[in-house]
Coordinates of C-alpha atoms and ligand atoms in Angstrom, one line a residue:
M1 CA 100.1 48.9 103.6
N2 CA 101.8 46.4 105.8
S3 CA 101.0 42.7 105.3
S4 CA 99.8 42.3 108.8
F5 CA 96.6 44.1 107.9
E6 CA 93.5 42.8 106.1
Y7 CA 90.7 44.6 104.3
R8 CA 87.1 43.8 105.0
N9 CA 83.9 44.1 103.0
C10 CA 81.2 45.7 105.1
P11 CA 80.7 43.2 108.1
C12 CA 77.0 43.9 108.0
C13 CA 75.9 43.7 104.4
G14 CA 79.0 42.4 102.5
Q15 CA 79.3 45.4 100.1
N16 CA 82.6 47.1 99.5
D17 CA 81.5 50.7 99.0
F18 CA 82.3 53.1 101.7
E19 CA 83.3 56.7 102.7
V20 CA 86.2 57.4 105.1
L21 CA 84.9 59.0 108.3
F22 CA 88.4 59.5 109.8
E23 CA 91.9 58.2 109.3
S24 CA 93.9 55.9 111.5
N25 CA 96.4 57.4 113.9
M26 CA 98.1 54.1 114.6
K27 CA 101.7 53.3 113.7
A28 CA 102.8 50.0 112.2
D29 CA 103.6 48.2 115.4
D30 CA 100.9 49.7 117.6
F31 CA 98.9 46.5 117.7
Q32 CA 101.7 44.6 119.5
G33 CA 100.7 46.1 122.9
A34 CA 97.1 46.0 121.8
V35 CA 95.4 44.9 125.0
E36 CA 94.1 47.9 126.8
T37 CA 93.3 48.3 130.5
V38 CA 90.7 50.2 132.4
Y39 CA 93.2 52.9 132.9
M40 CA 92.7 53.7 129.2
I41 CA 91.9 57.4 128.5
P42 CA 90.2 59.0 125.6
G43 CA 92.2 60.1 122.6
G44 CA 94.3 56.9 122.3
R45 CA 95.0 54.9 119.2
W46 CA 92.4 54.0 116.6
G47 CA 92.1 52.6 113.1
R48 CA 90.6 54.1 110.0
H49 CA 86.8 54.4 110.4
V50 CA 84.7 54.0 107.3
K51 CA 80.9 54.1 106.7
C52 CA 79.2 51.6 104.3
R53 CA 77.3 53.6 101.7
S54 CA 74.8 50.8 101.3
C55 CA 73.8 50.0 104.9
K56 CA 75.4 52.9 106.8
F57 CA 77.4 50.6 109.1
I58 CA 80.6 52.1 110.6
Y59 CA 83.6 49.9 110.8
V60 CA 87.4 49.9 110.9
N61 CA 89.0 49.1 107.6
P62 CA 91.7 47.7 107.2
I63 CA 92.1 45.8 110.5
Y64 CA 94.9 43.7 111.9
K65 CA 94.8 40.1 110.8
A66 CA 92.1 38.2 112.5
S67 CA 94.5 35.5 113.7
E68 CA 96.7 38.2 115.3
I69 CA 93.7 39.7 117.1
N70 CA 92.7 36.3 118.5
K71 CA 96.3 35.7 119.6
A72 CA 96.4 39.0 121.4
Y73 CA 93.1 38.3 123.3
S74 CA 94.2 34.8 124.3
Q75 CA 97.3 36.4 125.9
R76 CA 95.3 39.1 127.7
K77 CA 96.1 39.2 131.4
S78 CA 93.4 40.0 134.0
V79 CA 95.5 42.7 135.6
D80 CA 92.7 45.1 136.5
V81 CA 90.1 42.7 138.0
S82 CA 90.2 44.2 141.4
I83 CA 89.2 47.5 139.9
I84 CA 86.4 46.2 137.7
R85 CA 85.0 43.4 139.9
E86 CA 82.6 45.5 142.1
N87 CA 81.0 47.4 139.2
R88 CA 80.8 44.4 136.8
L89 CA 79.1 42.3 139.5
R90 CA 76.7 45.2 140.1
A91 CA 76.0 45.8 136.4
S92 CA 75.6 42.1 135.6
E93 CA 72.9 41.7 138.2
S94 CA 70.9 44.1 136.1
Q95 CA 71.9 42.3 132.9
V96 CA 70.6 39.0 134.4
G97 CA 67.4 40.8 135.4
L98 CA 66.9 41.8 131.8
V99 CA 67.5 38.3 130.5
K100 CA 65.0 36.9 133.1
Q101 CA 62.3 39.2 131.8
Y102 CA 62.3 37.2 128.5
K103 CA 63.6 33.7 129.4
N104 CA 63.8 31.8 132.7
G105 CA 66.1 29.2 134.2
T106 CA 67.5 27.3 131.2
Y107 CA 70.7 26.6 129.2
L108 CA 72.6 29.9 128.8
L109 CA 75.8 30.5 126.8
D110 CA 77.8 33.7 127.3
I111 CA 80.2 34.4 124.4
G112 CA 83.3 36.4 125.5
C113 CA 82.5 35.9 129.1
G114 CA 85.7 37.5 130.5
E115 CA 86.2 36.8 134.2
G116 CA 82.7 35.4 134.5
F117 CA 80.9 38.2 136.5
F118 CA 77.7 37.9 134.4
L119 CA 77.8 34.1 134.4
F120 CA 78.2 34.1 138.2
N121 CA 75.1 36.1 138.6
A122 CA 73.2 34.1 135.9
S123 CA 74.0 30.8 137.6
R124 CA 72.9 32.2 141.0
A125 CA 69.6 33.2 139.3
G126 CA 69.0 29.5 138.2
Y127 CA 70.5 29.4 134.7
I128 CA 72.6 26.4 133.7
T129 CA 75.6 28.3 132.3
K130 CA 78.4 27.9 129.9
G131 CA 81.0 30.5 129.0
I132 CA 83.6 30.9 126.3
E133 CA 86.4 33.4 126.4
L134 CA 89.7 33.8 124.5
S135 CA 91.8 35.0 127.4
Q136 CA 93.4 32.1 129.3
D137 CA 93.9 34.3 132.3
A138 CA 90.3 35.4 132.5
V139 CA 89.1 31.7 132.1
E140 CA 91.3 30.7 135.0
Y141 CA 89.8 33.5 137.1
A142 CA 86.2 32.5 136.3
R143 CA 86.9 28.9 137.2
R144 CA 88.9 29.7 140.4
E145 CA 86.7 32.5 141.8
F146 CA 83.2 31.3 140.7
G147 CA 83.6 27.6 139.8
L148 CA 82.2 28.3 136.3
D149 CA 82.1 26.0 133.3
V150 CA 84.2 28.2 130.9
E151 CA 86.3 27.2 127.9
A152 CA 89.3 29.1 126.5
K153 CA 88.6 28.7 122.8
P154 CA 87.6 30.8 119.8
F155 CA 83.8 30.5 119.2
E156 CA 84.4 29.4 115.6
E157 CA 86.2 26.2 116.8
L158 CA 83.4 25.1 119.2
Q159 CA 80.8 23.6 116.9
F160 CA 77.9 23.3 119.3
P161 CA 75.0 21.2 118.2
E162 CA 72.1 22.8 116.4
D163 CA 69.1 24.0 118.6
H164 CA 71.1 23.7 121.8
F165 CA 70.8 26.8 124.0
D166 CA 67.8 28.7 125.3
V167 CA 69.7 31.9 125.8
I168 CA 72.9 33.3 124.2
T169 CA 74.4 36.6 125.4
L170 CA 77.1 38.8 123.9
W171 CA 78.1 41.6 126.3
Q172 CA 80.5 44.1 124.7
V173 CA 81.8 41.5 122.2
L174 CA 80.6 42.4 118.7
E175 CA 82.7 45.6 118.6
H176 CA 85.9 43.5 118.9
V177 CA 85.3 40.7 116.4
P178 CA 86.5 40.8 112.7
Y179 CA 83.4 39.0 111.4
P180 CA 80.4 39.8 113.6
R181 CA 77.8 38.5 111.1
M182 CA 79.4 35.0 111.0
I183 CA 79.2 34.8 114.8
L184 CA 75.6 35.9 114.8
E185 CA 74.6 33.4 112.1
E186 CA 76.3 30.6 114.2
V187 CA 74.5 31.9 117.3
R188 CA 71.1 31.6 115.5
R189 CA 72.0 28.0 114.4
I190 CA 72.8 26.8 118.0
L191 CA 69.8 28.5 119.6
K192 CA 66.7 26.5 120.2
P193 CA 63.6 27.6 118.3
E194 CA 62.2 30.6 120.3
G195 CA 65.6 30.9 121.9
L196 CA 66.7 34.4 123.0
L197 CA 69.8 36.4 121.9
V198 CA 70.9 39.4 123.8
A199 CA 73.7 41.5 122.2
S200 CA 75.1 44.7 123.7
T201 CA 77.7 47.0 122.2
P202 CA 78.8 50.6 122.3
N203 CA 76.5 53.0 120.4
I204 CA 78.2 55.4 118.1
E205 CA 75.0 57.4 117.9
G206 CA 74.8 57.8 121.7
I207 CA 75.2 61.2 123.4
P208 CA 78.8 60.7 124.5
A209 CA 79.8 59.5 121.0
K210 CA 78.1 62.5 119.4
M211 CA 79.7 65.0 121.8
L212 CA 83.2 63.6 121.7
G213 CA 83.7 62.4 118.1
K214 CA 87.1 60.8 117.7
R215 CA 87.8 61.3 121.4
W216 CA 84.8 59.1 122.5
W217 CA 86.3 56.4 124.8
N218 CA 84.9 53.7 122.6
V219 CA 86.9 54.8 119.6
R220 CA 90.0 52.8 120.3
R221 CA 92.3 50.3 118.6
L222 CA 90.5 47.2 119.8
H223 CA 87.0 48.4 118.7
I224 CA 86.7 47.6 115.0
N225 CA 82.9 47.7 114.6
Q226 CA 80.8 50.6 115.7
F227 CA 77.1 49.8 115.8
T228 CA 73.9 51.8 116.2
V229 CA 70.6 50.4 117.3
K230 CA 69.5 50.6 113.7
T231 CA 72.5 48.7 112.2
L232 CA 72.5 46.1 114.9
T233 CA 68.8 45.6 114.4
T234 CA 69.2 45.4 110.6
V235 CA 71.9 42.7 110.7
L236 CA 69.9 40.6 113.1
K237 CA 66.8 40.9 110.9
N238 CA 68.8 39.9 107.8
I239 CA 70.1 36.8 109.6
G240 CA 66.5 35.8 110.4
F241 CA 66.0 36.8 114.1
R242 CA 62.4 37.7 114.9
N243 CA 60.7 40.1 117.4
I244 CA 63.9 42.3 117.6
S245 CA 63.7 45.1 120.1
S246 CA 66.0 47.7 121.7
V247 CA 66.2 47.2 125.5
S248 CA 68.3 48.5 128.4
Y249 CA 69.8 47.6 131.8
K250 CA 71.4 49.6 134.6
E251 CA 75.1 50.2 134.0
S252 CA 77.3 50.8 137.0
I253 CA 80.6 52.6 137.3
S254 CA 82.5 53.0 140.6
L255 CA 84.0 56.3 141.6
L256 CA 87.4 54.6 141.4
M257 CA 86.9 53.6 137.8
L258 CA 85.8 57.1 136.9
F259 CA 88.7 58.7 138.7
L260 CA 91.6 56.6 137.5
P261 CA 91.6 57.7 133.9
I262 CA 91.4 61.3 135.0
L263 CA 94.5 60.8 137.2
K264 CA 96.2 59.2 134.3
Y265 CA 95.2 62.1 132.0
L266 CA 96.7 64.5 134.5
K267 CA 99.9 62.4 134.7
L268 CA 99.2 61.9 138.4
Y269 CA 98.6 58.2 138.2
E270 CA 102.1 57.0 138.8
P271 CA 102.9 59.1 141.9
L272 CA 99.5 58.4 143.4
K273 CA 98.8 54.9 142.4
D274 CA 99.4 53.3 145.9
L275 CA 97.0 55.8 147.5
F276 CA 94.3 54.8 145.0
H277 CA 95.0 51.1 144.7
P278 CA 91.8 49.1 144.9
R279 CA 93.1 47.4 148.1
S280 CA 94.1 50.7 149.8
M281 CA 91.6 52.2 152.3
L282 CA 90.6 55.0 149.9
G283 CA 90.5 52.7 146.9
K284 CA 88.1 50.3 148.8
V285 CA 85.8 53.1 149.7
M286 CA 85.8 54.6 146.1
N287 CA 85.3 51.1 144.6
K288 CA 82.1 50.7 146.7
M289 CA 80.6 54.0 145.6
M290 CA 78.6 53.3 142.4
L291 CA 77.0 55.6 140.0
A292 CA 74.2 53.9 138.1
Y293 CA 72.9 55.0 134.7
S294 CA 70.9 53.6 131.8
S295 CA 72.9 51.5 129.4
K296 CA 71.1 53.4 126.7
L297 CA 73.3 56.4 127.3
D298 CA 76.3 54.8 125.7
N299 CA 75.2 51.4 124.4
C300 CA 72.9 49.6 122.1
T301 CA 71.4 46.5 123.6
V302 CA 69.1 44.5 121.4
I303 CA 67.2 41.3 121.9
G304 CA 65.9 38.9 119.2
F305 CA 64.4 35.4 119.0
K306 CA 65.1 32.5 116.7
Ligands
ZN401 ZN1 77.0 47.6 104.6

């Protein structure tokens, strides 16, 4: 195996005893162009998926070196923002509504905040917000568009004081990180007593995952941990979180976002991309038409308290 890979013990329980679920279809240099876009279609590249015999957690093993992964994310460009903006703003209103049910107007940290859509809605709802994000480009967008307090640093480097935040959120982050347990332990440390954690990640036991198997859109080279409600709950419990429960919010997808991967799959994207550009007349209309569905369909969203 190439030296740019590293093997992991189970990121949930630390054991090194697994069965292989399916092999990788990646080539040695596939990680170089690793950062994917919303044009991504099912059936792309993925790593070797294994299942821990001890705690049943499904994870990719080996992975690309953690330092390489961080470097790739820090160089990620926000090329697709005009496509995702409308539906991320819509979905994050519902995410803020979920957080509000459990904790009101206080210090909130969003880890892996991307372009800041969730933080924008959270600050409008009265939270005092802070974001961290590896992508320099996304950080600039969040500052420029929304005037948010966002830092472009790895979470590990940020050493926040103990008992600091009332709410910490991780929206679609845990599936990307090499050592999710370490992050969650640090999250617990910097939360105030009774502080709230919200973590949401794709669910490999959801209906689409079960129907599509390896062709499920969340089996892709950047997703290196595949949680279920049960494994996510177990890891939080083992770290010491209390009153853990599975929750949901309303996800949104615009007609444009649904349609673009189909065009790409049919190899019609290149000839038709100007017609369906988010700033074209048709693109604008399709970007405003939203389908809403429960996040439970494809995600596990779990809350817990310190
Ligand atoms: Zn395990």
